[in-house]
mmCIF file of C-alpha atoms in Angstrom:
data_model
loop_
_atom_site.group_PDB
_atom_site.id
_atom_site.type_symbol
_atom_site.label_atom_id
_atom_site.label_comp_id
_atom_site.label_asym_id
_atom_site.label_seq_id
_atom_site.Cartn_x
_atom_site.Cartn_y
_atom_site.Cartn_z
ATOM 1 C CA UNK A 27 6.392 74.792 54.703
ATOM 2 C CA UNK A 28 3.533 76.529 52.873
ATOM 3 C CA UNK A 29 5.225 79.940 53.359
ATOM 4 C CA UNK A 30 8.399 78.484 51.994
ATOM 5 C CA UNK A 31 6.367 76.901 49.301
ATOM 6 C CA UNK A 32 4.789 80.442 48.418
ATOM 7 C CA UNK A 33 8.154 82.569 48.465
ATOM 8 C CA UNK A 34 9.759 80.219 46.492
ATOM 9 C CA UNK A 35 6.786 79.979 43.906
ATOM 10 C CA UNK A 36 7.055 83.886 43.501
ATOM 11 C CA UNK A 37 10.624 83.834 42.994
ATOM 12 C CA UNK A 38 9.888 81.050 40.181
ATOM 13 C CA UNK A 39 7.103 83.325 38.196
ATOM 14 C CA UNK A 40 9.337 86.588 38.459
ATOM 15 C CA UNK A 41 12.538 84.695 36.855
ATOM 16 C CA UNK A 42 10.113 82.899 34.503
ATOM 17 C CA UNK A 43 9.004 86.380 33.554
ATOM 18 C CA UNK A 44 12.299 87.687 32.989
ATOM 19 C CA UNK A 45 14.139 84.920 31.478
ATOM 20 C CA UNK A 46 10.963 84.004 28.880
ATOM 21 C CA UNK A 47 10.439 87.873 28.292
ATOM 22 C CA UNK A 48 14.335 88.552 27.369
ATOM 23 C CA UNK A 49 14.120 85.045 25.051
ATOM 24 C CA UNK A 50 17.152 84.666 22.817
ATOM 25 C CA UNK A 51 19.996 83.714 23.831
ATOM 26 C CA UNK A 52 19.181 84.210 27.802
ATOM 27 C CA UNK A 53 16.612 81.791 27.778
ATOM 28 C CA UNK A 54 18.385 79.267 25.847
ATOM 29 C CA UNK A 55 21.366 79.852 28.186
ATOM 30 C CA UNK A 56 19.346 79.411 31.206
ATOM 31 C CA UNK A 57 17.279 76.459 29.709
ATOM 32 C CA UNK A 58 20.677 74.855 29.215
ATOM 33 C CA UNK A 59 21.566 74.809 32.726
ATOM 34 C CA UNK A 60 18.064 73.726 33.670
ATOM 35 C CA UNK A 61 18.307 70.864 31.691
ATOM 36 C CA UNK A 62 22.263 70.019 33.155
ATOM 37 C CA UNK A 63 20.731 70.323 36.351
ATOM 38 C CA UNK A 64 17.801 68.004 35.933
ATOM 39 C CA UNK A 65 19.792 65.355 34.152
ATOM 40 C CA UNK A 66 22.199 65.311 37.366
ATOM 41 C CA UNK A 67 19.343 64.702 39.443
ATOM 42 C CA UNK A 68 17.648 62.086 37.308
ATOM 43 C CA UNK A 69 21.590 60.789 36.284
ATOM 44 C CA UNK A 70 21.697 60.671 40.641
ATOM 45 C CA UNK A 71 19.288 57.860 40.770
ATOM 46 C CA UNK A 72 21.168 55.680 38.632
ATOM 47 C CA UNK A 73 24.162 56.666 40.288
ATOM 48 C CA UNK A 74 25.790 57.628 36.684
ATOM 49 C CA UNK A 75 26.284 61.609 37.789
ATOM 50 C CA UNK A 76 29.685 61.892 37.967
ATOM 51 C CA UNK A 77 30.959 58.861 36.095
ATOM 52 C CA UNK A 78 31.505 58.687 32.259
ATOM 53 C CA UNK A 79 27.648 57.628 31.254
ATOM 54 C CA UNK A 80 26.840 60.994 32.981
ATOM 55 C CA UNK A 81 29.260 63.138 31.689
ATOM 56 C CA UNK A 82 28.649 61.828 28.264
ATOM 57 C CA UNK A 83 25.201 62.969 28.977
ATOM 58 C CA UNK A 84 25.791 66.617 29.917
ATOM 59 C CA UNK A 85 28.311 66.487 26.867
ATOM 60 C CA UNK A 86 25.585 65.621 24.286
ATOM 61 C CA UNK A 87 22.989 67.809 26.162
ATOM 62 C CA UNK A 88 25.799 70.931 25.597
ATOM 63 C CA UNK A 89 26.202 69.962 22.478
ATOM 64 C CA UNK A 90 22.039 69.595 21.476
ATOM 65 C CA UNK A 91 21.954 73.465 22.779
ATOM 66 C CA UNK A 92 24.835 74.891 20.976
ATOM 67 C CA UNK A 93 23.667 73.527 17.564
ATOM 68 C CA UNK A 94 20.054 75.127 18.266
ATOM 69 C CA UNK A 95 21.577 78.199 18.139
ATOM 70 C CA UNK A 96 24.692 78.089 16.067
ATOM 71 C CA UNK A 97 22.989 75.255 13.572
ATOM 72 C CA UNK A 98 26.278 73.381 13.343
ATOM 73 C CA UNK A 99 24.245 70.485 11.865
ATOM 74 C CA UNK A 100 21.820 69.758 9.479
ATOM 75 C CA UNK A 101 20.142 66.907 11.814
ATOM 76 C CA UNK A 102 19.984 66.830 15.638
ATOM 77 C CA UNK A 103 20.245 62.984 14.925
ATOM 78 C CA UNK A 104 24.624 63.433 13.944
ATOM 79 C CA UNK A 105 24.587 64.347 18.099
ATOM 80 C CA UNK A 106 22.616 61.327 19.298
ATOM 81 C CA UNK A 107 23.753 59.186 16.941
ATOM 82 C CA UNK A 108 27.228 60.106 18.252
ATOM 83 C CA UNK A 109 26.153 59.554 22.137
ATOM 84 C CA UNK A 110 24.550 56.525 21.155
ATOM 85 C CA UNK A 111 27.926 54.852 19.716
ATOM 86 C CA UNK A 112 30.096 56.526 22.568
ATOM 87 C CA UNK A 113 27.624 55.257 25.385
ATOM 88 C CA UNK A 114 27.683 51.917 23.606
ATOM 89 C CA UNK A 115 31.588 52.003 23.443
ATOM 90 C CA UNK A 116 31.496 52.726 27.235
ATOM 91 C CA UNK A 117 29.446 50.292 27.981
ATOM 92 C CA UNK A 118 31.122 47.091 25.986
ATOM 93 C CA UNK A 119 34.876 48.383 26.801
ATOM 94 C CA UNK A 120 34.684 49.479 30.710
ATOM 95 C CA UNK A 121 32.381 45.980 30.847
ATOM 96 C CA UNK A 122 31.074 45.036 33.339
ATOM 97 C CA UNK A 123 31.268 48.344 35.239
ATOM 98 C CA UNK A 124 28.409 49.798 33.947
ATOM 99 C CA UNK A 125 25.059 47.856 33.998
ATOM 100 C CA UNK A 126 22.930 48.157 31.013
ATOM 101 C CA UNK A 127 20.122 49.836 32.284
ATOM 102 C CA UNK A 128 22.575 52.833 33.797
ATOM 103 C CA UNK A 129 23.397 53.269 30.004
ATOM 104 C CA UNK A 130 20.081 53.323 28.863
ATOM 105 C CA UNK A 131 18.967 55.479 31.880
ATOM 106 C CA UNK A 132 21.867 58.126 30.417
ATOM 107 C CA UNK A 133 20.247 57.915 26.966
ATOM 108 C CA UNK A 134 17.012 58.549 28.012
ATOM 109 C CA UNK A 135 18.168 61.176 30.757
ATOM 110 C CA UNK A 136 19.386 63.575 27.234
ATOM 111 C CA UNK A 137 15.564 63.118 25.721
ATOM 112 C CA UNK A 138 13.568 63.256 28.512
ATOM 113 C CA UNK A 139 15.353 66.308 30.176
ATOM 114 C CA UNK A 140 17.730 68.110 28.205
ATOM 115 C CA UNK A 141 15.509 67.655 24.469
ATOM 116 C CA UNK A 142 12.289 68.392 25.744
ATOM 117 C CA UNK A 143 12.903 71.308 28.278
ATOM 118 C CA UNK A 144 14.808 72.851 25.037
ATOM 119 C CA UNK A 145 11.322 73.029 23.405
ATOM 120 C CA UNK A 146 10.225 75.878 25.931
ATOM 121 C CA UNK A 147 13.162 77.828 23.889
ATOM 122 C CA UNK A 148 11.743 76.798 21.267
ATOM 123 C CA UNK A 149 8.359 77.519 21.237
ATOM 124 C CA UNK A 150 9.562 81.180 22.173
ATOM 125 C CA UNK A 151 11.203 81.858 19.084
ATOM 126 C CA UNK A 152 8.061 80.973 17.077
ATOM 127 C CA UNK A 153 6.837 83.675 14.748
ATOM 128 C CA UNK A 154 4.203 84.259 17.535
ATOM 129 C CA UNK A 155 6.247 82.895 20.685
ATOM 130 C CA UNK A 156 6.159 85.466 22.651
ATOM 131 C CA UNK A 157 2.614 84.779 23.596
ATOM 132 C CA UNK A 158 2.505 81.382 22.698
ATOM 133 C CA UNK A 159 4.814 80.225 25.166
ATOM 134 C CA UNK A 160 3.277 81.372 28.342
ATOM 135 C CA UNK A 161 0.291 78.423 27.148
ATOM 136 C CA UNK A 162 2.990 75.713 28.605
ATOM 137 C CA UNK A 163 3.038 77.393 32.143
ATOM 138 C CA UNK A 164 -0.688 77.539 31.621
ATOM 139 C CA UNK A 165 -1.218 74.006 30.366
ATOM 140 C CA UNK A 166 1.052 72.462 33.400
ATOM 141 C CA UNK A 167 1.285 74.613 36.415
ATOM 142 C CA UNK A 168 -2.613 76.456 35.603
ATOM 143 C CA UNK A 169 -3.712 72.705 34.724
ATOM 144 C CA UNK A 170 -2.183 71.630 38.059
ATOM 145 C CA UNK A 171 -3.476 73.775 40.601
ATOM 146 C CA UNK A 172 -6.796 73.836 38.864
ATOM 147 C CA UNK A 173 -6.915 69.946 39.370
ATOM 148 C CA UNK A 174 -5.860 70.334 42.811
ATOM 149 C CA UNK A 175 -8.777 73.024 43.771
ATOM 150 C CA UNK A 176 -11.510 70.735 41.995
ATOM 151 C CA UNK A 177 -10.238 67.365 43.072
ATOM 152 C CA UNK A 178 -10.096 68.875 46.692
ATOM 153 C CA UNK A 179 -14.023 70.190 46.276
ATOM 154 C CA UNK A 180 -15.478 67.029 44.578
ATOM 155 C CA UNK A 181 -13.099 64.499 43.856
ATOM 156 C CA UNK A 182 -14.708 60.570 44.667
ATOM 157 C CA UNK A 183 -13.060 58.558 41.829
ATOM 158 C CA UNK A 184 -9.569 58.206 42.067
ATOM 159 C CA UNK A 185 -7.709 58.540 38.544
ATOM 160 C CA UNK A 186 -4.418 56.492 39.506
ATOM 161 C CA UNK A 187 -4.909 55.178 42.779
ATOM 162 C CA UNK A 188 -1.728 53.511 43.589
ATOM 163 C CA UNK A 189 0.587 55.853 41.809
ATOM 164 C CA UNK A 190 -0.791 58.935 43.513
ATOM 165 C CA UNK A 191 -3.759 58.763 45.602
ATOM 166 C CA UNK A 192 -4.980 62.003 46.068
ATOM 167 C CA UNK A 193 -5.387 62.573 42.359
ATOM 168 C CA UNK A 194 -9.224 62.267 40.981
ATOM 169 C CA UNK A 195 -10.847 61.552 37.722
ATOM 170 C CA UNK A 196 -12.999 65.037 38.810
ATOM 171 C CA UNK A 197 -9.726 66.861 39.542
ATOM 172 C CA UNK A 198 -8.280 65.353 36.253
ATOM 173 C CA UNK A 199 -11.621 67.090 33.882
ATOM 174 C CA UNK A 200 -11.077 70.609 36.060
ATOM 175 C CA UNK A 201 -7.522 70.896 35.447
ATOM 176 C CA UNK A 202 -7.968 70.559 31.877
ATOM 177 C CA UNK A 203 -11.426 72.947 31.777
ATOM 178 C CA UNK A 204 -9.180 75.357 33.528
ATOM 179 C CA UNK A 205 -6.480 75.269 31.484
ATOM 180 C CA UNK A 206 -8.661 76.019 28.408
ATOM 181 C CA UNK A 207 -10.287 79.048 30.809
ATOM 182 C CA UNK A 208 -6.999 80.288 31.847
ATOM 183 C CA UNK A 209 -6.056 80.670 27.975
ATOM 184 C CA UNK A 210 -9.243 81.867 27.213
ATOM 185 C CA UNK A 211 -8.739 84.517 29.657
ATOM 186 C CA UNK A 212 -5.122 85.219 29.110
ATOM 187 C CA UNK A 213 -5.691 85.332 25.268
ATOM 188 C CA UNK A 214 -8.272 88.026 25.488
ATOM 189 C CA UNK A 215 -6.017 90.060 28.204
ATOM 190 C CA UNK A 216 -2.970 89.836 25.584
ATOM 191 C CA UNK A 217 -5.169 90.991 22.702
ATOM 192 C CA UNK A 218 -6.072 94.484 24.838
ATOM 193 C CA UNK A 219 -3.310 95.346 26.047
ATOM 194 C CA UNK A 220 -0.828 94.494 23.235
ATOM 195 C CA UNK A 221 -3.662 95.456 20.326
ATOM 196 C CA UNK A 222 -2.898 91.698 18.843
ATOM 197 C CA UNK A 223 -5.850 91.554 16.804
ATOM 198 C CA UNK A 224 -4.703 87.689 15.121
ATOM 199 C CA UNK A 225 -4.878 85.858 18.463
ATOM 200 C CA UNK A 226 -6.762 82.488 17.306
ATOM 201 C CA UNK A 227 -8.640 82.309 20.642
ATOM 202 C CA UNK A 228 -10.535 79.073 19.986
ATOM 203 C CA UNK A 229 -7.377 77.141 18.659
ATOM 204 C CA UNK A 230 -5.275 77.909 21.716
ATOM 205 C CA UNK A 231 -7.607 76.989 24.275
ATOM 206 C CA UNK A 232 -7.918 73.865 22.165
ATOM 207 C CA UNK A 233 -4.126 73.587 22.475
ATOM 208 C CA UNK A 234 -4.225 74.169 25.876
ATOM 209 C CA UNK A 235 -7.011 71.507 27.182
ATOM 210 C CA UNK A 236 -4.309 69.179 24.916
ATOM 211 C CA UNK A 237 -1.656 70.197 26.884
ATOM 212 C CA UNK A 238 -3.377 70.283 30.019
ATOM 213 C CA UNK A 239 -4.074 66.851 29.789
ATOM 214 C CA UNK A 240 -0.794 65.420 28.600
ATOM 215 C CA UNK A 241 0.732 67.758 31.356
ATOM 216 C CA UNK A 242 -1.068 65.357 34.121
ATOM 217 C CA UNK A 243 1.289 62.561 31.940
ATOM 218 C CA UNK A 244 4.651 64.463 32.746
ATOM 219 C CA UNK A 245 3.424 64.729 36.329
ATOM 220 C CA UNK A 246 2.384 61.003 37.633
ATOM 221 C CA UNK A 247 5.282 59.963 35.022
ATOM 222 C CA UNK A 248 8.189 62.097 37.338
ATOM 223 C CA UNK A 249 6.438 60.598 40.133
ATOM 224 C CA UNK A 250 6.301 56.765 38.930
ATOM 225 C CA UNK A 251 10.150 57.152 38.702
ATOM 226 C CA UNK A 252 10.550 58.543 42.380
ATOM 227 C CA UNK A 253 8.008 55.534 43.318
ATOM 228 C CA UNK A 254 10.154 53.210 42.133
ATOM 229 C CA UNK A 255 12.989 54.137 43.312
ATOM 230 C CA UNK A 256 11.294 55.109 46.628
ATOM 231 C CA UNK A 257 12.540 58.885 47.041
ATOM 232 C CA UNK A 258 10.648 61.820 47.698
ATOM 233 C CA UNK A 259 12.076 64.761 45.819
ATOM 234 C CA UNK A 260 14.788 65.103 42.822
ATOM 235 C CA UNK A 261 16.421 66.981 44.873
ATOM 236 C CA UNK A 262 16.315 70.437 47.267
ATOM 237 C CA UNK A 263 17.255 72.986 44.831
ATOM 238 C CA UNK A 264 14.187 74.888 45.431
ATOM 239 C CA UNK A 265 12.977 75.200 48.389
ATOM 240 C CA UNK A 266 9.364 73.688 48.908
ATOM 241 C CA UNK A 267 9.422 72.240 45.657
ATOM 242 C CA UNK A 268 12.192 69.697 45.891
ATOM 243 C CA UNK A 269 14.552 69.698 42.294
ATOM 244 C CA UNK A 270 14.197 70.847 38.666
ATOM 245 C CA UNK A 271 12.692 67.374 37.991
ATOM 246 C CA UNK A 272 9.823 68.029 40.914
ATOM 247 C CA UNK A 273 8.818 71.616 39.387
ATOM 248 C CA UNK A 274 9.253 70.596 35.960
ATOM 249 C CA UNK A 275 7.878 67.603 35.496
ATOM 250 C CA UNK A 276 4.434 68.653 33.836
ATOM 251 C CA UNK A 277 6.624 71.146 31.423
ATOM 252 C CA UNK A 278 8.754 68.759 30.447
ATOM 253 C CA UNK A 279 6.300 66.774 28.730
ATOM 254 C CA UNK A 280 3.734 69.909 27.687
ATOM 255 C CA UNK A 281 7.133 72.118 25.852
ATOM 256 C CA UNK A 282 7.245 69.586 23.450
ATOM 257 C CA UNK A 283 3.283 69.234 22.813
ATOM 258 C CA UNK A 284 2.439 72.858 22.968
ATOM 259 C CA UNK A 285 5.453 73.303 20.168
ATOM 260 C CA UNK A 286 4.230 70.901 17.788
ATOM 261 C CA UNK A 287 1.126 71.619 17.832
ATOM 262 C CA UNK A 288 1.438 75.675 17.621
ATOM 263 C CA UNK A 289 3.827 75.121 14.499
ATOM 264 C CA UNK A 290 1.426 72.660 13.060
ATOM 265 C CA UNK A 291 -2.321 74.600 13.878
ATOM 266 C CA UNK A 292 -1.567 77.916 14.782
#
């Protein structure tokens, strides 16, 4: 398992490389079928992946992606608006087939998966995105495995103990320290070898600790849903890691965060 785990973990880094590297169009293209898968596997749960809530979904989700990069309208809102009506007209004219909550679960499936993975894009075609957007792998995956190798060496209080048990208030403060160190670290690397002399050092690791801790959000949130509806994985896509929703779960939630705020401070 911890072979497969590994393997598939390298595979993950080298295509993030490639994909995020290339940007443009590539990345948008692949976030877009990121995002379709993820919203089948959350759509799965509510058993709306193949019926019209679902496809309504991945239609509005196609849609949110082609007018990033084609700008076909002035507001993002004209698209949800629209889903919102057509989910609503679903709902009230194939009554009762549909419950209400399967409708709201396809609503929220478009925001929570398809919207906020779309800010990874995003945050690479900043003026500065290029480096910028490497901070959400460090803020959620760094965070992560610097939470697990502190909460492992002196974890005692635990931070959510029903949710997830094995997660500490210790293991909590080191994944956010070592996010910020990570950045520190990777910040200084970048400004060597590609002679970027404007980095902002102290405001990205600031950033990053932000995201770092919001990222532990994303995580126990994915994991409250599976609780709840008492499954283990999204799904088996990669192997080791379970689905999109299982390895993405922290980015999710940091894309968005680390966007905002680079626009905003940076």
């Amino acid at each position: 398992m911890f072979v497969t785990r590994l393997i598939s973990g390298i595979v993950l880094v080298a295509f993030a490389l490639l994909f995020i590297i290339s940007g443009g169009d590539v990345l948008l293209a692949v976030m877009l079928v990121l995002s379709l898968i993820g919203m089948f596997e959350l759509y799965r749960i509510f058993n709306i992946e193949k019926k019209a809530p679902g496809i309504l979904g991945y239609a509005a989700c196609i849609a949110y992606y082609l007018d990033l990069r084609f700008k076909f309208c002035q507001d993002n809102e004209v698209i949800f608006l629209s889903f919102l009506i057509l989910m609503l007209a679903v709902f009230v004219f194939g009554y009762p087939k549909f419950h209400s909550h399967q409708i709201m679960a396809a609503f929220f499936g478009l925001f929570y998966v398809g919207v906020m993975l779309s800010f990874l894009y995003q945050t690479r075609m900043l003026p500065e995105g290029q480096f910028i957007v490497w901070l959400i792998f460090l803020c959620s995956w760094g965070c992560d495995t610097c939470a697990y190798c502190v909460g492992v060496l002196f974890g005692k209080h635990k931070m959510s103990p029903i949710l997830s048990p094995k997660k500490s208030i210790e293991g909590a403060v080191g994944g956010v320290v070592g996010a910020g160190l990570l950045t520190a670290l990777y910040c200084v690397l970048i400004s060597k070898a590609f002679k970027v002399d404007d980095l902002n050092i102290l405001t990205l690791v600031i950033i990053a600790c932000v995201g770092g801790l919001i990222s532990m959000i994303g995580d126990l949130a994915a994991s409250a849903i599976k609780r709840n509806f008492e499954i283990k994985d999204y799904g088996k896509l990669i192997p080791g890691h379970g689905g999109v929703l299982d390895r993405f779960d922290s980015v999710i939630i940091t894309a968005p965060i680390i966007f905002f705020l680079a626009n905003y401070f940076y």
